[in-house]
PDB file of C-alpha atoms in Angstrom:
ATOM      1  CA  VAL R   1       0.000   0.000   0.000  1.00 85.00           C
ATOM      2  CA  GLN R   2       1.286   3.455  -0.880  1.00 91.00           C
ATOM      3  CA  LEU R   3       0.027   6.906   0.066  1.00 94.00           C
ATOM      4  CA  GLN R   4       0.634   9.671  -2.447  1.00 95.00           C
ATOM      5  CA  ALA R   5       0.564  13.147  -0.951  1.00 95.00           C
ATOM      6  CA  SER R   6       0.321  16.268  -3.083  1.00 96.00           C
ATOM      7  CA  GLY R   7      -0.629  19.922  -2.940  1.00 97.00           C
ATOM      8  CA  GLY R   8       2.352  21.393  -1.159  1.00 97.00           C
ATOM      9  CA  GLY R   9       4.218  24.406  -2.435  1.00 97.00           C
ATOM     10  CA  LEU R  10       5.310  27.951  -1.777  1.00 98.00           C
ATOM     11  CA  VAL R  11       2.697  30.433  -0.592  1.00 98.00           C
ATOM     12  CA  GLN R  12       2.723  33.847   1.014  1.00 98.00           C
ATOM     13  CA  ALA R  13       1.579  34.347   4.568  1.00 98.00           C
ATOM     14  CA  GLY R  14      -2.188  34.588   4.686  1.00 98.00           C
ATOM     15  CA  GLY R  15      -2.600  32.328   1.694  1.00 98.00           C
ATOM     16  CA  SER R  16      -4.168  28.899   1.355  1.00 98.00           C
ATOM     17  CA  LEU R  17      -3.207  25.437   0.208  1.00 98.00           C
ATOM     18  CA  ARG R  18      -5.094  22.172  -0.031  1.00 98.00           C
ATOM     19  CA  LEU R  19      -3.207  18.960   0.547  1.00 98.00           C
ATOM     20  CA  SER R  20      -4.452  15.623  -0.756  1.00 98.00           C
ATOM     21  CA  CYS R  21      -3.354  12.110   0.077  1.00 97.00           C
ATOM     22  CA  VAL R  22      -4.554   9.146  -1.968  1.00 96.00           C
ATOM     23  CA  ALA R  23      -4.102   5.496  -1.083  1.00 94.00           C
ATOM     24  CA  SER R  24      -3.133   3.071  -3.823  1.00 91.00           C
ATOM     25  CA  ARG R  25      -5.916   0.622  -3.063  1.00 89.00           C
ATOM     26  CA  ARG R  26      -9.326   0.253  -1.466  1.00 88.00           C
ATOM     27  CA  PHE R  27      -9.832  -1.168   2.005  1.00 88.00           C
ATOM     28  CA  TYR R  28     -12.335  -3.221   3.892  1.00 89.00           C
ATOM     29  CA  ARG R  29     -12.470  -0.287   6.310  1.00 90.00           C
ATOM     30  CA  ILE R  30     -10.494   2.922   6.801  1.00 90.00           C
ATOM     31  CA  ASP R  31     -10.262   3.917  10.448  1.00 94.00           C
ATOM     32  CA  ASN R  32      -8.152   6.922  11.447  1.00 95.00           C
ATOM     33  CA  LEU R  33      -6.592   9.301   8.947  1.00 96.00           C
ATOM     34  CA  GLY R  34      -4.203  12.032   9.906  1.00 97.00           C
ATOM     35  CA  TRP R  35      -1.837  14.739   8.811  1.00 98.00           C
ATOM     36  CA  PHE R  36       1.449  15.297  10.608  1.00 98.00           C
ATOM     37  CA  ARG R  37       4.218  17.771   9.949  1.00 98.00           C
ATOM     38  CA  GLN R  38       7.902  18.084  10.663  1.00 98.00           C
ATOM     39  CA  ALA R  39       9.723  21.389  10.556  1.00 96.00           C
ATOM     40  CA  PRO R  40      13.526  21.558  10.288  1.00 92.00           C
ATOM     41  CA  GLY R  41      15.129  20.683  13.600  1.00 94.00           C
ATOM     42  CA  LYS R  42      11.824  19.729  15.202  1.00 96.00           C
ATOM     43  CA  GLU R  43      10.002  16.511  15.935  1.00 97.00           C
ATOM     44  CA  ARG R  44       7.083  15.305  13.859  1.00 97.00           C
ATOM     45  CA  GLU R  45       3.794  16.543  15.302  1.00 98.00           C
ATOM     46  CA  LEU R  46       0.136  15.807  14.750  1.00 98.00           C
ATOM     47  CA  VAL R  47      -1.631  18.529  12.788  1.00 98.00           C
ATOM     48  CA  ALA R  48      -5.088  17.018  12.395  1.00 98.00           C
ATOM     49  CA  SER R  49      -6.829  13.669  12.483  1.00 98.00           C
ATOM     50  CA  ILE R  50     -10.242  12.300  11.565  1.00 98.00           C
ATOM     51  CA  THR R  51     -11.911   9.092  12.667  1.00 96.00           C
ATOM     52  CA  SER R  52     -14.145   6.789  10.645  1.00 94.00           C
ATOM     53  CA  GLY R  53     -17.106   8.475  12.308  1.00 95.00           C
ATOM     54  CA  GLY R  54     -15.961  11.900  11.226  1.00 95.00           C
ATOM     55  CA  SER R  55     -14.687  13.156  14.575  1.00 97.00           C
ATOM     56  CA  THR R  56     -11.788  15.541  14.138  1.00 98.00           C
ATOM     57  CA  LYS R  57      -8.893  16.677  16.275  1.00 98.00           C
ATOM     58  CA  TYR R  58      -6.559  19.588  15.606  1.00 98.00           C
ATOM     59  CA  ALA R  59      -3.329  20.912  17.032  1.00 98.00           C
ATOM     60  CA  ASN R  60      -3.929  24.112  18.962  1.00 98.00           C
ATOM     61  CA  SER R  61      -1.679  25.991  16.551  1.00 97.00           C
ATOM     62  CA  VAL R  62      -3.916  25.247  13.539  1.00 98.00           C
ATOM     63  CA  GLN R  63      -7.356  25.213  15.161  1.00 98.00           C
ATOM     64  CA  GLY R  64      -9.727  27.414  13.201  1.00 98.00           C
ATOM     65  CA  ARG R  65      -7.402  27.679  10.197  1.00 98.00           C
ATOM     66  CA  PHE R  66      -7.054  24.084   8.968  1.00 98.00           C
ATOM     67  CA  THR R  67      -9.780  21.602   8.081  1.00 98.00           C
ATOM     68  CA  ILE R  68      -9.310  17.875   7.619  1.00 98.00           C
ATOM     69  CA  SER R  69     -11.780  15.840   5.569  1.00 97.00           C
ATOM     70  CA  ARG R  70     -11.991  12.409   4.013  1.00 96.00           C
ATOM     71  CA  ASP R  71     -13.542  10.651   1.046  1.00 94.00           C
ATOM     72  CA  ASP R  72     -13.508   6.931   1.751  1.00 90.00           C
ATOM     73  CA  ALA R  73     -14.951   6.066  -1.660  1.00 90.00           C
ATOM     74  CA  GLU R  74     -11.864   7.632  -3.182  1.00 91.00           C
ATOM     75  CA  HIS R  75      -9.631   6.491  -0.274  1.00 92.00           C
ATOM     76  CA  THR R  76      -8.416  10.055   0.060  1.00 95.00           C
ATOM     77  CA  VAL R  77      -7.804  12.472   2.921  1.00 97.00           C
ATOM     78  CA  TYR R  78      -7.572  16.234   2.516  1.00 98.00           C
ATOM     79  CA  LEU R  79      -6.168  19.095   4.544  1.00 98.00           C
ATOM     80  CA  GLN R  80      -7.453  22.565   3.718  1.00 98.00           C
ATOM     81  CA  MET R  81      -5.025  25.118   5.099  1.00 98.00           C
ATOM     82  CA  ASN R  82      -6.087  28.756   5.309  1.00 98.00           C
ATOM     83  CA  SER R  83      -4.481  31.850   6.801  1.00 98.00           C
ATOM     84  CA  LEU R  84      -1.089  30.213   6.539  1.00 98.00           C
ATOM     85  CA  LYS R  85       1.746  31.493   8.688  1.00 98.00           C
ATOM     86  CA  PRO R  86       5.525  31.180   8.275  1.00 97.00           C
ATOM     87  CA  GLU R  87       5.541  28.836  11.269  1.00 97.00           C
ATOM     88  CA  ASP R  88       3.404  26.399   9.259  1.00 98.00           C
ATOM     89  CA  THR R  89       6.425  25.738   7.051  1.00 98.00           C
ATOM     90  CA  ALA R  90       7.208  22.020   7.231  1.00 98.00           C
ATOM     91  CA  VAL R  91       7.050  18.724   5.412  1.00 98.00           C
ATOM     92  CA  TYR R  92       3.522  17.406   5.776  1.00 98.00           C
ATOM     93  CA  TYR R  93       2.910  13.669   6.020  1.00 98.00           C
ATOM     94  CA  CYS R  94      -0.354  11.787   5.772  1.00 97.00           C
ATOM     95  CA  ASN R  95      -1.054   8.691   7.828  1.00 97.00           C
ATOM     96  CA  LEU R  96      -3.622   5.967   7.329  1.00 95.00           C
ATOM     97  CA  ASN R  97      -4.801   3.285   9.732  1.00 94.00           C
ATOM     98  CA  ALA R  98      -7.027   0.788   7.988  1.00 91.00           C
ATOM     99  CA  LYS R  99      -8.176  -2.787   7.647  1.00 91.00           C
ATOM    100  CA  PRO R 100      -7.412  -4.202   4.195  1.00 89.00           C
ATOM    101  CA  SER R 101      -9.426  -7.247   5.245  1.00 89.00           C
ATOM    102  CA  ILE R 102     -11.397  -8.348   8.293  1.00 89.00           C
ATOM    103  CA  GLU R 103      -8.325 -10.023   9.765  1.00 92.00           C
ATOM    104  CA  ALA R 104      -5.612  -7.505   8.978  1.00 92.00           C
ATOM    105  CA  ARG R 105      -4.695  -3.963  10.018  1.00 91.00           C
ATOM    106  CA  ILE R 106      -2.099  -1.638   8.539  1.00 92.00           C
ATOM    107  CA  ASP R 107      -0.598   1.715   9.419  1.00 94.00           C
ATOM    108  CA  VAL R 108       0.967   3.552   6.485  1.00 95.00           C
ATOM    109  CA  TRP R 109       2.787   6.854   6.006  1.00 96.00           C
ATOM    110  CA  GLY R 110       2.880   8.977   2.882  1.00 95.00           C
ATOM    111  CA  GLN R 111       6.111  10.308   1.417  1.00 92.00           C
ATOM    112  CA  GLY R 112       5.582  13.899   2.539  1.00 93.00           C
ATOM    113  CA  THR R 113       4.875  17.124   0.740  1.00 97.00           C
ATOM    114  CA  LEU R 114       6.735  20.366   1.469  1.00 98.00           C
ATOM    115  CA  VAL R 115       4.804  23.467   2.461  1.00 98.00           C
ATOM    116  CA  THR R 116       6.747  26.723   2.572  1.00 98.00           C
ATOM    117  CA  VAL R 117       5.096  29.905   3.804  1.00 98.00           C
ATOM    118  CA  SER R 118       6.948  33.142   3.133  1.00 97.00           C
ATOM    119  CA  SER R 119       6.532  36.231   5.281  1.00 93.00           C
TER     120      SER R 119
END
């Protein structure tokens, strides 16, 4: 299973970007999906997550600016990022926790997409 993340790029402060992450196959069930980020010299941190029931969780630093959503039919997770700040600059990684079959469970990371916010 592979996750392909896209949508990163260079944007000015105050701008918006929409990240997408598509899985290479369908699943019996997709449970939690999440976006993490890692800035230079810092540890990877959770940005946002969404459960199979649609419950969301956000880091305090992005609350009210970022929105996570999912399309299970397309096995895709999105991250809409508005009012971007220079401190949002990082490599963003998607994460998927799913059941490819009734018996199995997998946890997969995407390759990362770079978001750079200029001041």
